[in-house]
């Protein structure tokens, strides 16, 4: 089939017609369009993603119940914008030699693509992924005020104090992030950003006044998060730079304070987590830490053992099933015929507990993050969604399929399915970051769950929602 040029004028004129936008998306997925170069393709995806985002947000009242529904959305339609941004990012990152030096393209398209994706995820409290993309935008332009401001908003939805108690360091960091914004260079939202800047400045002044009066010895304006020494090669530095520590502070940036894993025993005792749930998450954390250490040792050896790397990859992929089993036990779900063999990451969302509630009846942001991660990486039954899979999801699935169930080769000249050893390293590292995200989501889920359980009855109220917003 002969490819055709994109009719950009028609797209802009009809950008408010959702069915037309979906048709453009389908045409792109079917590779109908011809692009002159990678930059044009990324720009097309960026604009299409922007139009999808604007369509689904324009009728949302941020102060009403509709906003809650917007946060806890689960329809596939809402995923179009995320896919477009991610596909554009994948093309950009795979073509850094040609696109990475194009300052005009980076300024006009790419850094905005990262920020828009970060906003899309942040709006739905998927803050681990959101901060990942805001940070990437700042690597392109550290002074990009739209990235700094929206990232600061996201930091306030994040959960740094689970397992970490130096609140003054976090406050000072977010305060400084807001005040790094150049209001004159913002493209929109000036009043919103200025309000947050002034709020943090007012808070800081009140803390300083209390400190001067001897009322608040816990606060110090000089208590700041400490950046790691990038020149030091160590397991700890490697872990924090690759965002592999099991704590929420590591998502901020590479700081010395983030070199720790949450003490799950203390956390579970404080939150009164049921013993079975505690055992499952404890096993997952210890398994993850062991795999993290193995991965570091393996990729830093002079002779990398790629078969060992393949085993690490497969072990990490098994965490999807571990997560599903945790949810099954923690929420006391009932599988068909009470058969635990029916428990998996796809089926778990259809099970009910003894009160007739399904998982998505509980409005827990971390639970919905797990729901979307499952859809992105493991939903093998939803044919519609398979058209919306993350750009790297199918590659990870293919790797796992061949490593576990079929024949493969690390030799490019073999007739078997070729797995590039160097690419396997990057895929395993990316998969480890995803497993960290899932593990932290369980911890965050437990934190929120503990706030929504009635202390007298011990039951969850499906009508209650708890949102982290404005840490201070």
CSV table of C-alpha atoms in Angstrom, one decimal:
chain,number,residue,atom,x,y,z
A,1,UNK,CA,0.0,0.0,0.0
A,2,UNK,CA,1.3,3.4,-1.0
A,3,UNK,CA,1.9,5.7,2.0
A,4,UNK,CA,0.3,9.2,2.1
A,5,UNK,CA,1.3,12.5,3.6
A,6,UNK,CA,-0.3,13.8,6.7
A,7,UNK,CA,-2.9,16.5,6.2
A,8,UNK,CA,-1.8,18.8,9.0
A,9,UNK,CA,-4.2,21.6,8.2
A,10,UNK,CA,-7.2,19.2,8.5
A,11,UNK,CA,-5.9,17.8,11.8
A,12,UNK,CA,-5.6,21.3,13.3
A,13,UNK,CA,-9.0,22.3,12.0
A,14,UNK,CA,-10.6,19.2,13.4
A,15,UNK,CA,-8.6,18.7,16.6
A,16,UNK,CA,-11.7,18.9,18.7
A,17,UNK,CA,-13.4,15.9,17.0
A,18,UNK,CA,-12.4,12.9,19.0
A,19,UNK,CA,-13.5,10.3,16.4
A,20,UNK,CA,-11.4,12.1,13.8
A,21,UNK,CA,-8.4,12.0,16.2
A,22,UNK,CA,-8.9,8.3,16.8
A,23,UNK,CA,-8.9,7.8,13.0
A,24,UNK,CA,-5.6,9.6,12.7
A,25,UNK,CA,-4.2,7.4,15.5
A,26,UNK,CA,-5.4,4.2,13.7
A,27,UNK,CA,-3.9,5.4,10.4
A,28,UNK,CA,-0.6,6.0,12.1
A,29,UNK,CA,-0.7,2.5,13.8
A,30,UNK,CA,-1.3,0.9,10.4
A,31,UNK,CA,1.7,2.8,9.0
A,32,UNK,CA,-0.4,4.6,6.4
A,33,UNK,CA,1.5,7.9,6.7
A,34,UNK,CA,4.8,8.9,5.1
A,35,UNK,CA,7.1,11.1,7.1
A,36,UNK,CA,10.1,12.9,5.6
A,37,UNK,CA,12.2,12.3,8.7
A,38,UNK,CA,12.1,11.2,12.4
A,39,UNK,CA,11.6,14.8,13.6
A,40,UNK,CA,8.4,15.2,11.6
A,41,UNK,CA,7.0,11.9,12.9
A,42,UNK,CA,7.8,12.9,16.5
A,43,UNK,CA,6.1,16.3,16.0
A,44,UNK,CA,3.0,14.6,14.5
A,45,UNK,CA,2.8,12.3,17.6
A,46,UNK,CA,3.4,15.2,20.0
A,47,UNK,CA,0.6,17.2,18.5
A,48,UNK,CA,-1.8,14.3,18.3
A,49,UNK,CA,-1.1,13.5,22.0
A,50,UNK,CA,-1.7,17.1,22.9
A,51,UNK,CA,-5.1,17.1,21.1
A,52,UNK,CA,-6.2,13.9,22.9
A,53,UNK,CA,-5.1,15.4,26.2
A,54,UNK,CA,-7.0,18.6,25.7
A,55,UNK,CA,-10.2,16.8,24.6
A,56,UNK,CA,-10.4,14.6,27.7
A,57,UNK,CA,-9.5,17.5,30.1
A,58,UNK,CA,-11.5,20.4,28.8
A,59,UNK,CA,-14.8,19.4,30.4
A,60,UNK,CA,-13.4,18.4,33.8
A,61,UNK,CA,-14.4,20.5,36.8
A,62,UNK,CA,-11.4,20.2,39.1
A,63,UNK,CA,-13.5,21.0,42.1
A,64,UNK,CA,-16.3,18.5,41.6
A,65,UNK,CA,-16.8,14.7,41.8
A,66,UNK,CA,-16.0,14.6,38.1
A,67,UNK,CA,-12.4,15.3,39.0
A,68,UNK,CA,-12.3,12.1,41.2
A,69,UNK,CA,-13.7,10.1,38.3
A,70,UNK,CA,-11.0,11.7,36.1
A,71,UNK,CA,-8.2,10.6,38.4
A,72,UNK,CA,-9.6,7.1,38.7
A,73,UNK,CA,-10.4,6.6,35.0
A,74,UNK,CA,-9.9,3.1,33.6
A,75,UNK,CA,-11.2,3.3,30.0
A,76,UNK,CA,-8.8,2.6,27.2
A,77,UNK,CA,-9.7,5.8,25.4
A,78,UNK,CA,-7.8,7.9,27.9
A,79,UNK,CA,-4.6,6.1,27.0
A,80,UNK,CA,-4.3,7.6,23.5
A,81,UNK,CA,-2.3,10.7,24.6
A,82,UNK,CA,0.1,8.6,26.7
A,83,UNK,CA,0.9,6.3,23.8
A,84,UNK,CA,1.5,9.2,21.4
A,85,UNK,CA,3.9,10.9,23.8
A,86,UNK,CA,5.7,7.6,24.6
A,87,UNK,CA,6.0,6.6,20.9
A,88,UNK,CA,7.5,10.1,20.1
A,89,UNK,CA,10.0,9.8,23.0
A,90,UNK,CA,11.0,6.3,21.8
A,91,UNK,CA,11.7,7.6,18.3
A,92,UNK,CA,13.7,10.5,19.7
A,93,UNK,CA,15.8,8.4,22.1
A,94,UNK,CA,16.5,5.9,19.3
A,95,UNK,CA,17.7,8.6,17.0
A,96,UNK,CA,19.8,10.8,19.4
A,97,UNK,CA,22.6,11.0,16.9
A,98,UNK,CA,20.5,12.9,14.4
A,99,UNK,CA,17.9,14.6,16.7
A,100,UNK,CA,19.9,15.0,19.9
A,101,UNK,CA,21.8,18.1,18.6
A,102,UNK,CA,18.8,19.8,16.9
A,103,UNK,CA,18.2,22.6,19.4
A,104,UNK,CA,15.2,24.0,17.6
A,105,UNK,CA,13.5,20.6,17.6
A,106,UNK,CA,14.4,20.0,21.3
A,107,UNK,CA,13.1,23.4,22.4
A,108,UNK,CA,9.9,23.4,20.3
A,109,UNK,CA,8.9,19.7,20.6
A,110,UNK,CA,10.9,17.3,22.7
A,111,UNK,CA,11.1,18.9,26.1
A,112,UNK,CA,7.4,19.7,25.9
A,113,UNK,CA,6.7,16.1,25.0
A,114,UNK,CA,8.4,14.9,28.2
A,115,UNK,CA,6.6,17.6,30.2
A,116,UNK,CA,3.2,16.8,28.7
A,117,UNK,CA,3.6,13.1,29.4
A,118,UNK,CA,4.7,13.9,32.9
A,119,UNK,CA,1.6,16.0,33.4
A,120,UNK,CA,-0.7,13.3,32.0
A,121,UNK,CA,0.7,10.8,34.5
A,122,UNK,CA,0.8,13.3,37.4
A,123,UNK,CA,-2.8,14.2,36.9
A,124,UNK,CA,-3.6,10.6,37.7
A,125,UNK,CA,-1.2,10.4,40.6
A,126,UNK,CA,1.2,8.1,38.8
A,127,UNK,CA,4.0,10.2,40.3
A,128,UNK,CA,6.8,7.7,40.0
A,129,UNK,CA,6.5,7.6,36.2
A,130,UNK,CA,5.7,11.3,36.0
A,131,UNK,CA,8.8,12.4,37.8
A,132,UNK,CA,10.9,10.1,35.6
A,133,UNK,CA,9.7,12.1,32.5
A,134,UNK,CA,9.9,15.5,34.2
A,135,UNK,CA,13.5,14.7,35.1
A,136,UNK,CA,14.2,13.8,31.5
A,137,UNK,CA,12.8,17.2,30.4
A,138,UNK,CA,15.2,18.9,32.8
A,139,UNK,CA,18.1,16.9,31.4
A,140,UNK,CA,17.4,18.6,28.0
A,141,UNK,CA,16.9,22.1,29.6
A,142,UNK,CA,17.5,22.4,33.3
A,143,UNK,CA,16.0,25.9,33.3
A,144,UNK,CA,12.8,25.0,31.4
A,145,UNK,CA,10.3,26.7,33.7
A,146,UNK,CA,7.3,24.6,32.6
A,147,UNK,CA,9.2,21.5,33.6
A,148,UNK,CA,10.3,22.9,36.9
A,149,UNK,CA,6.9,24.1,37.8
A,150,UNK,CA,4.9,21.0,36.9
A,151,UNK,CA,7.5,18.8,38.5
A,152,UNK,CA,7.1,20.8,41.7
A,153,UNK,CA,3.3,20.2,41.6
A,154,UNK,CA,4.0,16.5,41.1
A,155,UNK,CA,6.5,16.4,44.0
A,156,UNK,CA,3.6,17.5,46.3
A,157,UNK,CA,1.5,14.5,45.2
A,158,UNK,CA,4.4,12.1,45.8
A,159,UNK,CA,5.0,10.2,49.1
A,160,UNK,CA,8.6,11.0,50.3
A,161,UNK,CA,7.8,10.6,54.0
A,162,UNK,CA,7.1,6.8,53.8
A,163,UNK,CA,10.2,5.6,55.5
A,164,UNK,CA,11.8,9.0,55.6
A,165,UNK,CA,11.3,11.7,58.2
A,166,UNK,CA,13.6,14.7,57.4
A,167,UNK,CA,10.7,17.0,56.5
A,168,UNK,CA,12.7,20.2,56.5
A,169,UNK,CA,15.0,18.9,53.7
A,170,UNK,CA,12.0,18.0,51.5
A,171,UNK,CA,10.3,21.3,52.3
A,172,UNK,CA,13.4,23.3,51.4
A,173,UNK,CA,13.9,21.3,48.2
A,174,UNK,CA,10.3,21.9,47.0
A,175,UNK,CA,10.5,25.5,48.0
A,176,UNK,CA,13.6,26.0,46.0
A,177,UNK,CA,12.1,24.2,43.0
A,178,UNK,CA,9.2,26.5,42.9
A,179,UNK,CA,11.4,29.6,43.3
A,180,UNK,CA,13.6,28.3,40.4
A,181,UNK,CA,10.7,29.0,38.1
A,182,UNK,CA,11.0,32.1,35.9
A,183,UNK,CA,7.4,33.4,35.8
A,184,UNK,CA,8.2,35.5,32.7
A,185,UNK,CA,9.0,32.3,30.7
A,186,UNK,CA,5.9,30.3,31.5
A,187,UNK,CA,3.7,29.5,28.6
A,188,UNK,CA,0.5,29.1,30.8
A,189,UNK,CA,-0.6,28.8,34.4
A,190,UNK,CA,1.3,31.8,35.7
A,191,UNK,CA,-1.2,32.6,38.4
A,192,UNK,CA,-1.3,28.9,39.6
A,193,UNK,CA,2.5,28.7,39.8
A,194,UNK,CA,2.8,32.1,41.5
A,195,UNK,CA,0.3,31.1,44.1
A,196,UNK,CA,2.4,28.0,45.0
A,197,UNK,CA,5.6,30.0,45.1
A,198,UNK,CA,4.1,32.6,47.5
A,199,UNK,CA,2.5,29.8,49.6
A,200,UNK,CA,5.9,28.2,50.1
A,201,UNK,CA,7.6,31.5,50.7
A,202,UNK,CA,5.0,32.3,53.4
A,203,UNK,CA,5.4,28.9,55.0
A,204,UNK,CA,9.2,29.4,55.1
A,205,UNK,CA,8.9,32.8,56.7
A,206,UNK,CA,6.5,31.4,59.3
A,207,UNK,CA,9.0,28.5,60.0
A,208,UNK,CA,11.8,31.0,60.4
A,209,UNK,CA,9.8,33.1,62.7
A,210,UNK,CA,8.9,30.1,64.9
A,211,UNK,CA,12.6,29.1,64.9
A,212,UNK,CA,13.6,32.6,66.0
A,213,UNK,CA,11.1,32.3,68.9
A,214,UNK,CA,12.4,28.9,69.8
A,215,UNK,CA,9.1,27.2,68.9
A,216,UNK,CA,10.2,25.0,66.1
A,217,UNK,CA,13.7,23.5,66.6
A,218,UNK,CA,12.9,20.8,64.0
A,219,UNK,CA,13.2,23.2,61.0
A,220,UNK,CA,16.5,24.6,59.6
A,221,UNK,CA,16.8,26.5,56.3
A,222,UNK,CA,20.3,25.1,55.8
A,223,UNK,CA,19.1,21.4,55.9
A,224,UNK,CA,19.3,20.5,52.2
A,225,UNK,CA,19.3,17.3,50.2
A,226,UNK,CA,22.8,16.3,49.2
A,227,UNK,CA,23.7,15.3,45.6
A,228,UNK,CA,25.8,12.2,45.2
A,229,UNK,CA,29.4,12.3,43.9
A,230,UNK,CA,28.9,11.3,40.3
A,231,UNK,CA,32.5,10.3,40.0
A,232,UNK,CA,32.3,7.7,42.7
A,233,UNK,CA,31.6,4.2,41.3
A,234,UNK,CA,29.8,2.1,43.9
A,235,UNK,CA,26.8,-0.1,44.2
A,236,UNK,CA,25.0,2.6,46.2
A,237,UNK,CA,25.7,5.3,43.7
A,238,UNK,CA,24.7,3.0,40.8
A,239,UNK,CA,21.4,2.1,42.5
A,240,UNK,CA,20.4,5.7,43.3
A,241,UNK,CA,21.4,7.0,39.9
A,242,UNK,CA,19.3,4.3,38.2
A,243,UNK,CA,16.4,5.0,40.6
A,244,UNK,CA,16.4,1.5,42.1
A,245,UNK,CA,16.2,2.1,45.8
A,246,UNK,CA,12.9,1.1,47.3
A,247,UNK,CA,11.9,4.5,48.7
A,248,UNK,CA,9.9,7.4,47.2
A,249,UNK,CA,12.7,10.0,47.8
A,250,UNK,CA,14.9,8.3,45.1
A,251,UNK,CA,12.4,9.6,42.5
A,252,UNK,CA,13.3,13.2,43.3
A,253,UNK,CA,16.9,12.9,42.0
A,254,UNK,CA,20.2,11.3,42.9
A,255,UNK,CA,20.6,12.3,46.5
A,256,UNK,CA,22.7,10.8,49.3
A,257,UNK,CA,19.6,10.7,51.5
A,258,UNK,CA,17.9,8.3,49.0
A,259,UNK,CA,20.4,5.5,49.6
A,260,UNK,CA,18.1,3.2,51.6
A,261,UNK,CA,15.2,0.7,51.2
A,262,UNK,CA,12.1,1.3,53.3
A,263,UNK,CA,12.2,-0.8,56.5
A,264,UNK,CA,9.1,-2.9,55.8
A,265,UNK,CA,8.9,-4.4,59.3
A,266,UNK,CA,8.7,-0.9,60.9
A,267,UNK,CA,6.3,0.3,58.2
A,268,UNK,CA,3.9,-2.7,58.7
A,269,UNK,CA,4.0,-2.4,62.4
A,270,UNK,CA,3.1,1.3,62.3
A,271,UNK,CA,0.3,0.7,59.8
A,272,UNK,CA,-1.0,-2.5,61.4
A,273,UNK,CA,-0.7,-4.4,58.2
A,274,UNK,CA,-2.1,-8.0,58.3
A,275,UNK,CA,0.6,-10.6,58.8
A,276,UNK,CA,0.0,-12.4,55.5
A,277,UNK,CA,0.3,-9.2,53.5
A,278,UNK,CA,3.4,-8.3,55.5
A,279,UNK,CA,5.0,-11.7,54.6
A,280,UNK,CA,4.3,-11.4,50.9
A,281,UNK,CA,5.6,-7.8,50.6
A,282,UNK,CA,8.6,-8.7,52.7
A,283,UNK,CA,9.5,-11.6,50.4
A,284,UNK,CA,9.1,-9.4,47.3
A,285,UNK,CA,11.4,-6.7,48.8
A,286,UNK,CA,14.1,-9.2,49.7
A,287,UNK,CA,13.8,-10.8,46.3
A,288,UNK,CA,14.1,-7.5,44.6
A,289,UNK,CA,17.2,-6.4,46.6
A,290,UNK,CA,18.9,-9.7,45.8
A,291,UNK,CA,18.2,-9.3,42.1
A,292,UNK,CA,19.4,-5.6,42.2
A,293,UNK,CA,22.7,-6.7,43.7
A,294,UNK,CA,23.0,-9.5,41.1
A,295,UNK,CA,22.4,-7.1,38.3
A,296,UNK,CA,25.0,-4.6,39.5
A,297,UNK,CA,27.6,-7.4,39.9
A,298,UNK,CA,26.9,-8.9,36.6
A,299,UNK,CA,26.9,-5.8,34.4
A,300,UNK,CA,30.0,-4.5,36.2
A,301,UNK,CA,32.1,-7.7,35.7
A,302,UNK,CA,34.7,-7.5,32.9
A,303,UNK,CA,33.0,-10.5,31.3
A,304,UNK,CA,29.2,-10.1,31.6
A,305,UNK,CA,27.4,-13.4,32.0
A,306,UNK,CA,24.5,-12.9,29.6
A,307,UNK,CA,22.8,-16.1,30.6
A,308,UNK,CA,22.8,-15.0,34.2
A,309,UNK,CA,21.4,-11.7,32.9
A,310,UNK,CA,18.6,-13.6,31.1
A,311,UNK,CA,17.7,-15.3,34.4
A,312,UNK,CA,17.5,-12.0,36.2
A,313,UNK,CA,15.2,-10.7,33.5
A,314,UNK,CA,12.9,-13.6,33.8
A,315,UNK,CA,12.9,-13.4,37.6
A,316,UNK,CA,11.9,-9.8,37.4
A,317,UNK,CA,9.1,-10.6,35.0
A,318,UNK,CA,7.6,-13.0,37.6
A,319,UNK,CA,6.8,-10.0,39.8
A,320,UNK,CA,3.6,-9.4,37.9
A,321,UNK,CA,2.3,-12.7,39.3
A,322,UNK,CA,3.6,-11.9,42.7
A,323,UNK,CA,1.7,-8.6,42.7
A,324,UNK,CA,-1.5,-10.3,41.6
A,325,UNK,CA,-1.1,-12.9,44.4
A,326,UNK,CA,-0.6,-10.1,47.0
A,327,UNK,CA,-3.8,-8.3,45.8
A,328,UNK,CA,-5.7,-11.5,46.0
A,329,UNK,CA,-4.7,-12.2,49.6
A,330,UNK,CA,-4.7,-8.6,50.9
A,331,UNK,CA,-8.2,-7.8,49.6
A,332,UNK,CA,-9.5,-11.3,50.3
A,333,UNK,CA,-10.7,-11.9,46.8
A,334,UNK,CA,-12.5,-15.0,45.7
A,335,UNK,CA,-11.4,-16.7,42.5
A,336,UNK,CA,-13.7,-19.0,40.5
A,337,UNK,CA,-14.3,-22.2,42.4
A,338,UNK,CA,-11.8,-20.9,45.0
A,339,UNK,CA,-9.0,-22.1,42.7
A,340,UNK,CA,-5.8,-20.1,43.4
A,341,UNK,CA,-4.4,-21.3,40.1
A,342,UNK,CA,-6.9,-18.9,38.5
A,343,UNK,CA,-5.1,-15.9,40.1
A,344,UNK,CA,-3.0,-13.9,37.7
A,345,UNK,CA,-2.5,-10.2,36.8
A,346,UNK,CA,-5.2,-10.3,34.1
A,347,UNK,CA,-7.9,-12.2,36.0
A,348,UNK,CA,-7.5,-10.6,39.4
A,349,UNK,CA,-9.4,-7.4,38.4
A,350,UNK,CA,-12.6,-9.4,37.8
A,351,UNK,CA,-12.7,-11.2,41.2
A,352,UNK,CA,-14.9,-10.0,44.0
A,353,UNK,CA,-14.5,-10.3,47.8
A,354,UNK,CA,-17.2,-11.6,50.2
A,355,UNK,CA,-18.9,-8.2,50.1
A,356,UNK,CA,-19.2,-8.2,46.3
A,357,UNK,CA,-16.5,-5.5,45.7
A,358,UNK,CA,-14.0,-5.7,42.9
A,359,UNK,CA,-10.5,-4.1,43.2
A,360,UNK,CA,-11.4,-1.0,41.2
A,361,UNK,CA,-14.2,-0.2,43.5
A,362,UNK,CA,-11.5,1.0,45.9
A,363,UNK,CA,-10.3,4.4,45.0
A,364,UNK,CA,-6.7,4.0,45.8
A,365,UNK,CA,-4.3,5.8,43.5
A,366,UNK,CA,-1.5,3.2,43.9
A,367,UNK,CA,-4.0,0.4,43.1
A,368,UNK,CA,-5.0,2.2,39.9
A,369,UNK,CA,-1.3,2.6,39.1
A,370,UNK,CA,-0.9,-1.2,39.3
A,371,UNK,CA,-4.0,-1.6,37.1
A,372,UNK,CA,-2.5,0.6,34.4
A,373,UNK,CA,0.9,-1.1,34.6
A,374,UNK,CA,-0.8,-4.4,34.1
A,375,UNK,CA,-2.7,-3.1,31.1
A,376,UNK,CA,0.5,-1.6,29.6
A,377,UNK,CA,2.7,-4.7,30.1
A,378,UNK,CA,0.6,-7.8,30.6
A,379,UNK,CA,-2.9,-7.5,29.3
A,380,UNK,CA,-3.0,-10.3,26.7
A,381,UNK,CA,-6.8,-10.5,26.4
A,382,UNK,CA,-7.8,-6.9,25.6
A,383,UNK,CA,-7.4,-6.7,21.8
A,384,UNK,CA,-8.3,-3.0,21.8
A,385,UNK,CA,-5.6,-2.2,24.3
A,386,UNK,CA,-3.0,-4.2,22.5
A,387,UNK,CA,-3.1,-1.5,19.9
A,388,UNK,CA,-2.3,1.0,22.7
A,389,UNK,CA,0.5,-0.9,24.4
A,390,UNK,CA,3.6,1.1,25.5
A,391,UNK,CA,6.1,1.2,22.7
A,392,UNK,CA,8.6,-1.0,24.6
A,393,UNK,CA,5.9,-3.4,26.1
A,394,UNK,CA,5.8,-5.8,23.2
A,395,UNK,CA,9.6,-5.9,23.1
A,396,UNK,CA,9.8,-6.9,26.8
A,397,UNK,CA,7.1,-9.4,26.3
A,398,UNK,CA,8.9,-10.9,23.3
A,399,UNK,CA,12.2,-11.1,25.3
A,400,UNK,CA,10.4,-12.9,28.1
A,401,UNK,CA,8.6,-15.3,25.7
A,402,UNK,CA,11.8,-16.4,24.0
A,403,UNK,CA,14.0,-16.5,27.2
A,404,UNK,CA,11.5,-18.6,29.1
A,405,UNK,CA,9.6,-20.7,26.5
A,406,UNK,CA,11.5,-20.7,23.2
A,407,UNK,CA,14.9,-20.9,21.7
A,408,UNK,CA,17.1,-17.8,21.3
A,409,UNK,CA,20.7,-16.9,20.6
A,410,UNK,CA,23.1,-14.2,21.5
A,411,UNK,CA,24.7,-14.7,18.1
A,412,UNK,CA,23.4,-12.4,15.4
A,413,UNK,CA,24.3,-14.9,12.7
A,414,UNK,CA,22.2,-17.7,14.2
A,415,UNK,CA,18.9,-18.8,12.7
A,416,UNK,CA,17.3,-18.6,16.2
A,417,UNK,CA,15.7,-15.4,17.6
A,418,UNK,CA,18.5,-13.0,18.2
A,419,UNK,CA,18.7,-11.2,21.5
A,420,UNK,CA,21.3,-8.4,21.5
A,421,UNK,CA,23.4,-8.9,24.7
A,422,UNK,CA,23.9,-5.1,25.2
A,423,UNK,CA,20.2,-4.4,24.6
A,424,UNK,CA,19.3,-7.1,27.1
A,425,UNK,CA,21.2,-5.1,29.7
A,426,UNK,CA,19.2,-2.0,29.1
A,427,UNK,CA,15.9,-3.9,28.9
A,428,UNK,CA,16.7,-5.7,32.2
A,429,UNK,CA,17.5,-2.4,33.9
A,430,UNK,CA,14.2,-0.9,32.6
A,431,UNK,CA,12.3,-3.9,33.8
A,432,UNK,CA,13.9,-3.6,37.3
A,433,UNK,CA,12.7,0.0,37.4
A,434,UNK,CA,9.2,-1.2,36.6
A,435,UNK,CA,9.4,-3.8,39.3
A,436,UNK,CA,10.5,-1.1,41.8
A,437,UNK,CA,7.5,0.9,40.7
A,438,UNK,CA,5.2,-2.0,41.4
A,439,UNK,CA,6.7,-2.8,44.7
A,440,UNK,CA,6.5,0.8,45.9
A,441,UNK,CA,2.9,0.9,44.6
A,442,UNK,CA,2.1,-1.9,47.0
A,443,UNK,CA,3.7,0.0,49.9
A,444,UNK,CA,1.9,3.2,48.9
A,445,UNK,CA,-1.4,1.2,48.5
A,446,UNK,CA,-0.9,-0.2,52.1
A,447,UNK,CA,-0.2,3.3,53.4
A,448,UNK,CA,-3.5,4.7,51.9
A,449,UNK,CA,-5.4,1.6,52.8
A,450,UNK,CA,-4.5,2.0,56.4
A,451,UNK,CA,-6.0,5.5,56.3
A,452,UNK,CA,-9.3,4.3,54.9
A,453,UNK,CA,-10.0,1.3,57.1
A,454,UNK,CA,-12.6,1.9,59.8
A,455,UNK,CA,-10.8,1.3,63.1
A,456,UNK,CA,-13.9,-0.2,64.7
A,457,UNK,CA,-15.1,-2.6,62.0
A,458,UNK,CA,-11.8,-3.2,60.3
A,459,UNK,CA,-13.6,-2.7,56.9
A,460,UNK,CA,-12.7,-0.5,54.0
A,461,UNK,CA,-15.2,2.2,52.9
A,462,UNK,CA,-15.3,2.1,49.1
A,463,UNK,CA,-16.9,5.6,49.1
A,464,UNK,CA,-13.8,7.2,50.7
A,465,UNK,CA,-10.8,8.5,48.7
A,466,UNK,CA,-7.4,9.7,50.1
A,467,UNK,CA,-5.2,11.9,47.9
A,468,UNK,CA,-1.8,13.2,48.7
A,469,UNK,CA,-1.8,16.8,47.8
A,470,UNK,CA,0.2,19.8,49.1
A,471,UNK,CA,2.7,18.1,51.5
A,472,UNK,CA,3.0,21.2,53.6
